[in-house]
PDB file of C-alpha atoms and ligand atoms in Angstrom:
ATOM      1  CA  UNK C  33     100.422  92.196  69.082  1.00  0.00           C
ATOM      2  CA  UNK C  34      97.403  92.665  71.345  1.00  0.00           C
ATOM      3  CA  UNK C  35      97.059  90.284  74.313  1.00  0.00           C
ATOM      4  CA  UNK C  36      93.884  91.669  75.841  1.00  0.00           C
ATOM      5  CA  UNK C  37      91.022  93.769  74.518  1.00  0.00           C
ATOM      6  CA  UNK C  38      88.018  95.171  76.365  1.00  0.00           C
ATOM      7  CA  UNK C  39      85.376  96.119  73.853  1.00  0.00           C
ATOM      8  CA  UNK C  40      82.602  98.290  75.361  1.00  0.00           C
ATOM      9  CA  UNK C  41      82.451  96.127  78.461  1.00  0.00           C
ATOM     10  CA  UNK C  42      79.773  96.713  81.097  1.00  0.00           C
ATOM     11  CA  UNK C  43      79.238  94.668  84.244  1.00  0.00           C
ATOM     12  CA  UNK C  44      76.029  94.859  86.275  1.00  0.00           C
ATOM     13  CA  UNK C  45      75.927  92.696  89.402  1.00  0.00           C
ATOM     14  CA  UNK C  46      72.722  90.906  90.349  1.00  0.00           C
ATOM     15  CA  UNK C  47      72.219  93.603  93.005  1.00  0.00           C
ATOM     16  CA  UNK C  48      71.592  95.958  90.060  1.00  0.00           C
ATOM     17  CA  UNK C  49      74.820  97.905  90.642  1.00  0.00           C
ATOM     18  CA  UNK C  50      76.720  98.694  87.444  1.00  0.00           C
ATOM     19  CA  UNK C  51      80.398  98.213  88.430  1.00  0.00           C
ATOM     20  CA  UNK C  52      81.789  98.818  84.901  1.00  0.00           C
ATOM     21  CA  UNK C  53      80.236 100.923  82.139  1.00  0.00           C
ATOM     22  CA  UNK C  54      81.300 100.689  78.499  1.00  0.00           C
ATOM     23  CA  UNK C  55      84.988 100.166  79.174  1.00  0.00           C
ATOM     24  CA  UNK C  56      87.287  99.787  76.146  1.00  0.00           C
ATOM     25  CA  UNK C  57      91.070  99.426  76.057  1.00  0.00           C
ATOM     26  CA  UNK C  58      93.813  97.186  74.670  1.00  0.00           C
ATOM     27  CA  UNK C  59      96.960  95.735  76.217  1.00  0.00           C
ATOM     28  CA  UNK C  60      99.946  94.921  74.008  1.00  0.00           C
ATOM     29  CA  UNK C  61     102.167  91.880  74.406  1.00  0.00           C
ATOM     30  CA  UNK C  62     104.941  92.646  76.905  1.00  0.00           C
ATOM     31  CA  UNK C  63     103.309  95.870  78.141  1.00  0.00           C
ATOM     32  CA  UNK C  64     103.093  96.741  81.855  1.00  0.00           C
ATOM     33  CA  UNK C  65     100.263  99.024  82.947  1.00  0.00           C
ATOM     34  CA  UNK C  66      98.226 100.011  85.982  1.00  0.00           C
ATOM     35  CA  UNK C  67      94.544 100.472  86.663  1.00  0.00           C
ATOM     36  CA  UNK C  68      93.710 102.924  89.406  1.00  0.00           C
ATOM     37  CA  UNK C  69      90.640 104.644  90.867  1.00  0.00           C
ATOM     38  CA  UNK C  70      88.764 105.200  94.127  1.00  0.00           C
ATOM     39  CA  UNK C  71      87.458 102.374  96.303  1.00  0.00           C
ATOM     40  CA  UNK C  72      84.524 100.833  94.450  1.00  0.00           C
ATOM     41  CA  UNK C  73      85.608 102.274  91.078  1.00  0.00           C
ATOM     42  CA  UNK C  74      85.566  98.814  89.503  1.00  0.00           C
ATOM     43  CA  UNK C  75      89.237  97.754  89.531  1.00  0.00           C
ATOM     44  CA  UNK C  76      88.701  94.275  91.009  1.00  0.00           C
ATOM     45  CA  UNK C  77      85.703  93.711  88.764  1.00  0.00           C
ATOM     46  CA  UNK C  78      87.826  94.477  85.712  1.00  0.00           C
ATOM     47  CA  UNK C  79      90.448  91.914  86.768  1.00  0.00           C
ATOM     48  CA  UNK C  80      87.776  89.306  87.596  1.00  0.00           C
ATOM     49  CA  UNK C  81      86.464  89.512  84.031  1.00  0.00           C
ATOM     50  CA  UNK C  82      89.966  88.645  82.788  1.00  0.00           C
ATOM     51  CA  UNK C  83      90.401  85.486  84.876  1.00  0.00           C
ATOM     52  CA  UNK C  84      86.758  84.535  84.450  1.00  0.00           C
ATOM     53  CA  UNK C  85      85.640  84.909  88.061  1.00  0.00           C
ATOM     54  CA  UNK C  86      82.902  87.130  86.593  1.00  0.00           C
ATOM     55  CA  UNK C  87      81.292  87.589  83.177  1.00  0.00           C
ATOM     56  CA  UNK C  88      80.441  90.856  81.443  1.00  0.00           C
ATOM     57  CA  UNK C  89      76.804  91.895  81.121  1.00  0.00           C
ATOM     58  CA  UNK C  90      77.503  93.593  77.785  1.00  0.00           C
ATOM     59  CA  UNK C  91      80.477  93.898  75.452  1.00  0.00           C
ATOM     60  CA  UNK C  92      83.383  91.521  74.894  1.00  0.00           C
ATOM     61  CA  UNK C  93      86.631  90.649  76.647  1.00  0.00           C
ATOM     62  CA  UNK C  94      89.030  89.222  74.071  1.00  0.00           C
ATOM     63  CA  UNK C  95      92.209  87.404  75.176  1.00  0.00           C
ATOM     64  CA  UNK C  96      94.588  86.756  72.313  1.00  0.00           C
ATOM     65  CA  UNK C  97      92.221  85.454  69.658  1.00  0.00           C
ATOM     66  CA  UNK C  98      89.605  84.178  72.129  1.00  0.00           C
ATOM     67  CA  UNK C  99      86.375  85.950  73.007  1.00  0.00           C
ATOM     68  CA  UNK C 100      86.098  84.949  76.673  1.00  0.00           C
ATOM     69  CA  UNK C 101      82.310  84.837  76.386  1.00  0.00           C
ATOM     70  CA  UNK C 102      82.794  81.617  74.449  1.00  0.00           C
ATOM     71  CA  UNK C 103      85.132  80.065  77.037  1.00  0.00           C
ATOM     72  CA  UNK C 104      83.221  77.747  79.383  1.00  0.00           C
ATOM     73  CA  UNK C 105      83.458  74.380  81.092  1.00  0.00           C
ATOM     74  CA  UNK C 106      86.888  72.754  81.023  1.00  0.00           C
ATOM     75  CA  UNK C 107      88.302  75.530  78.866  1.00  0.00           C
ATOM     76  CA  UNK C 108      88.060  77.921  81.823  1.00  0.00           C
ATOM     77  CA  UNK C 109      90.914  76.052  83.560  1.00  0.00           C
ATOM     78  CA  UNK C 110      92.967  76.139  80.342  1.00  0.00           C
ATOM     79  CA  UNK C 111      92.382  79.872  80.037  1.00  0.00           C
ATOM     80  CA  UNK C 112      93.507  80.425  83.640  1.00  0.00           C
ATOM     81  CA  UNK C 113      96.879  78.809  82.836  1.00  0.00           C
ATOM     82  CA  UNK C 114      97.540  81.769  80.602  1.00  0.00           C
ATOM     83  CA  UNK C 115      96.714  84.349  83.284  1.00  0.00           C
ATOM     84  CA  UNK C 116      98.817  84.507  86.458  1.00  0.00           C
ATOM     85  CA  UNK C 117      96.951  86.127  89.358  1.00  0.00           C
ATOM     86  CA  UNK C 118      98.378  87.832  92.453  1.00  0.00           C
ATOM     87  CA  UNK C 119      95.926  88.721  95.238  1.00  0.00           C
ATOM     88  CA  UNK C 120      96.345  91.308  97.989  1.00  0.00           C
ATOM     89  CA  UNK C 121      95.959  88.601 100.641  1.00  0.00           C
ATOM     90  CA  UNK C 122      98.154  86.249  98.533  1.00  0.00           C
ATOM     91  CA  UNK C 123      95.912  83.243  99.394  1.00  0.00           C
ATOM     92  CA  UNK C 124      98.722  80.875 100.349  1.00  0.00           C
ATOM     93  CA  UNK C 125      97.962  77.480 101.873  1.00  0.00           C
ATOM     94  CA  UNK C 126      99.027  77.897 105.514  1.00  0.00           C
ATOM     95  CA  UNK C 127      99.852  74.245 106.112  1.00  0.00           C
ATOM     96  CA  UNK C 128     101.995  73.762 102.999  1.00  0.00           C
ATOM     97  CA  UNK C 129     105.601  74.864 102.549  1.00  0.00           C
ATOM     98  CA  UNK C 130     106.608  77.824 100.430  1.00  0.00           C
ATOM     99  CA  UNK C 131     107.880  75.414  97.747  1.00  0.00           C
ATOM    100  CA  UNK C 132     104.604  73.449  97.751  1.00  0.00           C
ATOM    101  CA  UNK C 133     102.583  76.641  97.400  1.00  0.00           C
ATOM    102  CA  UNK C 134     104.628  77.761  94.414  1.00  0.00           C
ATOM    103  CA  UNK C 135     104.463  74.273  92.873  1.00  0.00           C
ATOM    104  CA  UNK C 136     100.672  74.122  92.999  1.00  0.00           C
ATOM    105  CA  UNK C 137      99.850  75.401  89.476  1.00  0.00           C
ATOM    106  CA  UNK C 138     102.313  72.926  87.955  1.00  0.00           C
ATOM    107  CA  UNK C 139     101.060  70.011  90.093  1.00  0.00           C
ATOM    108  CA  UNK C 140      97.552  70.717  88.826  1.00  0.00           C
ATOM    109  CA  UNK C 141      98.899  70.462  85.283  1.00  0.00           C
ATOM    110  CA  UNK C 142     100.442  67.080  85.975  1.00  0.00           C
ATOM    111  CA  UNK C 143     104.069  68.053  85.304  1.00  0.00           C
ATOM    112  CA  UNK C 144     106.810  65.646  86.366  1.00  0.00           C
ATOM    113  CA  UNK C 145     108.181  66.079  89.910  1.00  0.00           C
ATOM    114  CA  UNK C 146     111.743  66.727  88.679  1.00  0.00           C
ATOM    115  CA  UNK C 147     110.591  69.492  86.349  1.00  0.00           C
ATOM    116  CA  UNK C 148     108.447  71.014  89.063  1.00  0.00           C
ATOM    117  CA  UNK C 149     111.305  71.026  91.581  1.00  0.00           C
ATOM    118  CA  UNK C 150     113.643  72.722  89.132  1.00  0.00           C
ATOM    119  CA  UNK C 151     111.115  75.382  88.183  1.00  0.00           C
ATOM    120  CA  UNK C 152     110.107  76.049  91.795  1.00  0.00           C
ATOM    121  CA  UNK C 153     113.742  76.609  92.768  1.00  0.00           C
ATOM    122  CA  UNK C 154     114.221  78.997  89.854  1.00  0.00           C
ATOM    123  CA  UNK C 155     111.039  80.952  90.684  1.00  0.00           C
ATOM    124  CA  UNK C 156     111.981  81.270  94.359  1.00  0.00           C
ATOM    125  CA  UNK C 157     115.475  82.469  93.411  1.00  0.00           C
ATOM    126  CA  UNK C 158     113.907  85.122  91.189  1.00  0.00           C
ATOM    127  CA  UNK C 159     111.841  86.546  94.043  1.00  0.00           C
ATOM    128  CA  UNK C 160     114.773  86.346  96.483  1.00  0.00           C
ATOM    129  CA  UNK C 161     113.407  83.474  98.562  1.00  0.00           C
ATOM    130  CA  UNK C 162     115.720  80.666  97.500  1.00  0.00           C
ATOM    131  CA  UNK C 163     116.622  79.998 101.138  1.00  0.00           C
ATOM    132  CA  UNK C 164     113.042  79.801 102.435  1.00  0.00           C
ATOM    133  CA  UNK C 165     111.647  76.962 100.307  1.00  0.00           C
ATOM    134  CA  UNK C 166     110.793  74.732 103.268  1.00  0.00           C
ATOM    135  CA  UNK C 167     109.344  77.463 105.516  1.00  0.00           C
ATOM    136  CA  UNK C 168     105.608  77.698 106.153  1.00  0.00           C
ATOM    137  CA  UNK C 169     103.912  80.914 104.948  1.00  0.00           C
ATOM    138  CA  UNK C 170     103.191  81.940 108.561  1.00  0.00           C
ATOM    139  CA  UNK C 171     106.934  82.037 109.237  1.00  0.00           C
ATOM    140  CA  UNK C 172     107.461  84.737 106.594  1.00  0.00           C
ATOM    141  CA  UNK C 173     106.979  88.513 106.712  1.00  0.00           C
ATOM    142  CA  UNK C 174     104.089  90.124 104.800  1.00  0.00           C
ATOM    143  CA  UNK C 175     106.432  91.212 102.000  1.00  0.00           C
ATOM    144  CA  UNK C 176     107.942  87.729 101.740  1.00  0.00           C
ATOM    145  CA  UNK C 177     104.486  86.144 101.610  1.00  0.00           C
ATOM    146  CA  UNK C 178     103.607  88.437  98.735  1.00  0.00           C
ATOM    147  CA  UNK C 179     106.790  87.347  96.956  1.00  0.00           C
ATOM    148  CA  UNK C 180     105.660  83.724  97.282  1.00  0.00           C
ATOM    149  CA  UNK C 181     102.329  84.733  95.728  1.00  0.00           C
ATOM    150  CA  UNK C 182     104.203  86.320  92.842  1.00  0.00           C
ATOM    151  CA  UNK C 183     106.419  83.253  92.349  1.00  0.00           C
ATOM    152  CA  UNK C 184     103.285  81.083  92.207  1.00  0.00           C
ATOM    153  CA  UNK C 185     101.715  83.414  89.637  1.00  0.00           C
ATOM    154  CA  UNK C 186     104.705  83.441  87.284  1.00  0.00           C
ATOM    155  CA  UNK C 187     105.764  79.798  87.523  1.00  0.00           C
ATOM    156  CA  UNK C 188     103.391  78.721  84.750  1.00  0.00           C
ATOM    157  CA  UNK C 189     104.837  81.425  82.427  1.00  0.00           C
ATOM    158  CA  UNK C 190     101.479  83.124  81.800  1.00  0.00           C
ATOM    159  CA  UNK C 191     100.893  85.453  78.867  1.00  0.00           C
ATOM    160  CA  UNK C 192      99.372  87.987  81.247  1.00  0.00           C
ATOM    161  CA  UNK C 193     100.049  88.615  84.930  1.00  0.00           C
ATOM    162  CA  UNK C 194      97.286  90.435  86.829  1.00  0.00           C
ATOM    163  CA  UNK C 195      97.593  91.689  90.403  1.00  0.00           C
ATOM    164  CA  UNK C 196      94.847  93.115  92.612  1.00  0.00           C
ATOM    165  CA  UNK C 197      96.236  95.610  95.161  1.00  0.00           C
ATOM    166  CA  UNK C 198      99.422  93.550  95.587  1.00  0.00           C
ATOM    167  CA  UNK C 199     100.942  96.126  97.952  1.00  0.00           C
ATOM    168  CA  UNK C 200      97.810  96.805  99.993  1.00  0.00           C
ATOM    169  CA  UNK C 201      99.264  95.471 103.242  1.00  0.00           C
ATOM    170  CA  UNK C 202     102.839  96.646 102.788  1.00  0.00           C
ATOM    171  CA  UNK C 203     104.759  99.746 103.878  1.00  0.00           C
ATOM    172  CA  UNK C 204     105.975 102.208 101.193  1.00  0.00           C
ATOM    173  CA  UNK C 205     109.496 100.762 100.884  1.00  0.00           C
ATOM    174  CA  UNK C 206     108.253  97.178 100.516  1.00  0.00           C
ATOM    175  CA  UNK C 207     105.535  98.348  98.126  1.00  0.00           C
ATOM    176  CA  UNK C 208     108.146  99.906  95.838  1.00  0.00           C
ATOM    177  CA  UNK C 209     110.196  96.674  95.958  1.00  0.00           C
ATOM    178  CA  UNK C 210     107.202  94.543  95.022  1.00  0.00           C
ATOM    179  CA  UNK C 211     106.322  96.866  92.138  1.00  0.00           C
ATOM    180  CA  UNK C 212     109.917  96.648  90.905  1.00  0.00           C
ATOM    181  CA  UNK C 213     109.592  92.842  90.966  1.00  0.00           C
ATOM    182  CA  UNK C 214     106.519  93.037  88.752  1.00  0.00           C
ATOM    183  CA  UNK C 215     108.506  95.084  86.319  1.00  0.00           C
ATOM    184  CA  UNK C 216     111.548  92.827  86.211  1.00  0.00           C
ATOM    185  CA  UNK C 217     110.268  89.306  86.769  1.00  0.00           C
ATOM    186  CA  UNK C 218     107.977  88.099  84.043  1.00  0.00           C
ATOM    187  CA  UNK C 219     109.545  86.421  81.066  1.00  0.00           C
ATOM    188  CA  UNK C 220     109.982  88.699  78.105  1.00  0.00           C
ATOM    189  CA  UNK C 221     106.697  89.042  76.317  1.00  0.00           C
ATOM    190  CA  UNK C 222     104.513  88.642  79.426  1.00  0.00           C
ATOM    191  CA  UNK C 223     102.110  91.555  79.912  1.00  0.00           C
ATOM    192  CA  UNK C 224     101.455  92.846  83.449  1.00  0.00           C
ATOM    193  CA  UNK C 225      98.289  94.594  84.680  1.00  0.00           C
ATOM    194  CA  UNK C 226      98.310  95.832  88.281  1.00  0.00           C
ATOM    195  CA  UNK C 227      95.289  97.335  90.084  1.00  0.00           C
ATOM    196  CA  UNK C 228      96.189  99.807  92.814  1.00  0.00           C
ATOM    197  CA  UNK C 229      94.436 102.723  94.489  1.00  0.00           C
ATOM    198  CA  UNK C 230      97.872 104.124  95.486  1.00  0.00           C
ATOM    199  CA  UNK C 231      98.213 106.854  92.873  1.00  0.00           C
ATOM    200  CA  UNK C 232     101.556 108.151  94.192  1.00  0.00           C
ATOM    201  CA  UNK C 233     103.118 104.691  93.918  1.00  0.00           C
ATOM    202  CA  UNK C 234     101.600 104.127  90.482  1.00  0.00           C
ATOM    203  CA  UNK C 235     102.930 107.445  89.163  1.00  0.00           C
ATOM    204  CA  UNK C 236     106.443 106.634  90.325  1.00  0.00           C
ATOM    205  CA  UNK C 237     106.450 103.518  88.141  1.00  0.00           C
ATOM    206  CA  UNK C 238     106.210 105.659  84.978  1.00  0.00           C
ATOM    207  CA  UNK C 239     103.969 103.241  83.116  1.00  0.00           C
ATOM    208  CA  UNK C 240     100.655 103.582  81.319  1.00  0.00           C
ATOM    209  CA  UNK C 241      97.752 104.191  83.746  1.00  0.00           C
ATOM    210  CA  UNK C 242      94.051 103.457  83.209  1.00  0.00           C
ATOM    211  CA  UNK C 243      91.841 105.535  85.516  1.00  0.00           C
ATOM    212  CA  UNK C 244      88.403 104.251  86.552  1.00  0.00           C
ATOM    213  CA  UNK C 245      85.767 106.478  88.121  1.00  0.00           C
ATOM    214  CA  UNK C 246      82.451 104.914  89.128  1.00  0.00           C
ATOM    215  CA  UNK C 247      82.949 102.145  86.575  1.00  0.00           C
ATOM    216  CA  UNK C 248      83.852 104.406  83.675  1.00  0.00           C
ATOM    217  CA  UNK C 249      87.300 104.541  82.081  1.00  0.00           C
ATOM    218  CA  UNK C 250      87.906 108.290  82.383  1.00  0.00           C
ATOM    219  CA  UNK C 251      91.588 108.415  81.462  1.00  0.00           C
ATOM    220  CA  UNK C 252      94.265 106.337  79.733  1.00  0.00           C
ATOM    221  CA  UNK C 253      97.544 108.083  80.526  1.00  0.00           C
ATOM    222  CA  UNK C 254     100.739 107.384  78.587  1.00  0.00           C
ATOM    223  CA  UNK C 255     103.951 107.195  80.675  1.00  0.00           C
ATOM    224  CA  UNK C 256     105.322 110.388  79.182  1.00  0.00           C
ATOM    225  CA  UNK C 257     102.167 112.286  80.217  1.00  0.00           C
ATOM    226  CA  UNK C 258     102.385 111.349  83.905  1.00  0.00           C
ATOM    227  CA  UNK C 259     102.815 114.520  85.991  1.00  0.00           C
ATOM    228  CA  UNK C 260     105.384 114.409  88.793  1.00  0.00           C
TER     229      UNK C 260
HETATM  230  N1  ATP K 148      79.569  90.456  93.876  1.00  0.00           N
HETATM  231  C1  ATP K 148      79.105  91.710  93.905  1.00  0.00           C
HETATM  232  N2  ATP K 148      77.783  91.953  93.986  1.00  0.00           N
HETATM  233  C2  ATP K 148      77.299  93.206  93.996  1.00  0.00           C
HETATM  234  N3  ATP K 148      78.069  94.317  93.916  1.00  0.00           N
HETATM  235  C3  ATP K 148      79.400  94.141  93.841  1.00  0.00           C
HETATM  236  C4  ATP K 148      79.984  92.828  93.829  1.00  0.00           C
HETATM  237  N4  ATP K 148      81.328  92.980  93.742  1.00  0.00           N
HETATM  238  C5  ATP K 148      81.563  94.305  93.694  1.00  0.00           C
HETATM  239  N5  ATP K 148      80.413  95.004  93.754  1.00  0.00           N
HETATM  240  C6  ATP K 148      80.264  96.463  93.707  1.00  0.00           C
HETATM  241  O1  ATP K 148      80.808  96.919  92.479  1.00  0.00           O
HETATM  242  C7  ATP K 148      81.547  98.123  92.664  1.00  0.00           C
HETATM  243  C8  ATP K 148      82.951  97.918  92.165  1.00  0.00           C
HETATM  244  O2  ATP K 148      83.606  97.002  93.029  1.00  0.00           O
HETATM  245  P1  ATP K 148      85.129  96.590  92.819  1.00  0.00           P
HETATM  246  O3  ATP K 148      85.462  95.613  93.886  1.00  0.00           O
HETATM  247  O4  ATP K 148      85.337  96.217  91.416  1.00  0.00           O
HETATM  248  O5  ATP K 148      85.860  97.997  93.092  1.00  0.00           O
HETATM  249  P2  ATP K 148      87.381  98.338  93.399  1.00  0.00           P
HETATM  250  O6  ATP K 148      87.712  99.523  92.568  1.00  0.00           O
HETATM  251  O7  ATP K 148      88.222  97.121  93.239  1.00  0.00           O
HETATM  252  O8  ATP K 148      87.325  98.750  94.933  1.00  0.00           O
HETATM  253  P3  ATP K 148      88.391  98.552  96.119  1.00  0.00           P
HETATM  254  O9  ATP K 148      89.556  99.450  95.796  1.00  0.00           O
HETATM  255  O10 ATP K 148      87.654  99.031  97.341  1.00  0.00           O
HETATM  256  O11 ATP K 148      88.736  97.103  96.159  1.00  0.00           O
HETATM  257  C9  ATP K 148      81.453  98.454  94.151  1.00  0.00           C
HETATM  258  O12 ATP K 148      80.422  99.397  94.335  1.00  0.00           O
HETATM  259  C10 ATP K 148      81.103  97.138  94.791  1.00  0.00           C
HETATM  260  O13 ATP K 148      80.335  97.331  95.967  1.00  0.00           O
END
């Protein structure tokens, strides 16, 4: 089953710059893949079209059965429940505890406190932070903060998890650990799309790789075709 389809998608910003040009690809349910390319190649733009921070200028982004062009108003928030997002700078609330940060998506949905507490504990256990629930983000290392961001992104059990340079601030060992988390964490059936300019790290993951160059999709490499 296909979770996400880009159908000849182009994105021109109001500055006139075309960040994506006629990009087409599909992501299957449960698939993990990477998008890579030079700085400015269009990776962040591609992810923004998926969580509706931007709209395409031409072409269609289809999520499940929905053409995202037709998703507006209150349905944008409903769509975002189905897409978990991890940012490079994790965007945690500095004055709220780790547990509160992870709980946020469920609080916004109006879940009961008991359910939220149980799910937060489970998510923090999964990312290895069960003991740090009451800490403030500033008391954690960069790698731990990124783990909190991941817990927050998966707690709503999204159909698709997208991450924009999630290892950008981390050393190579921590980067590999975070990538391994992406591979192991999501519930079965969740697809994972990670943008990273770190080609060496991406290749080591042995997953499908989309390569952007100046907004064009120039390669779609199957895991078995990745050179060492
Ligand atoms: N809001 C915007 N308005 C105008 N141009 C933009 C905007 N956002 C991005 N761009 C331009 O679009 C191009 C693609 O940007 P994008 O952020 O998608 O690239 P990227 O591959 O994620 O780069 P990086 O690895 O440096 O984050 C760049 O040339 C960028 O300057």
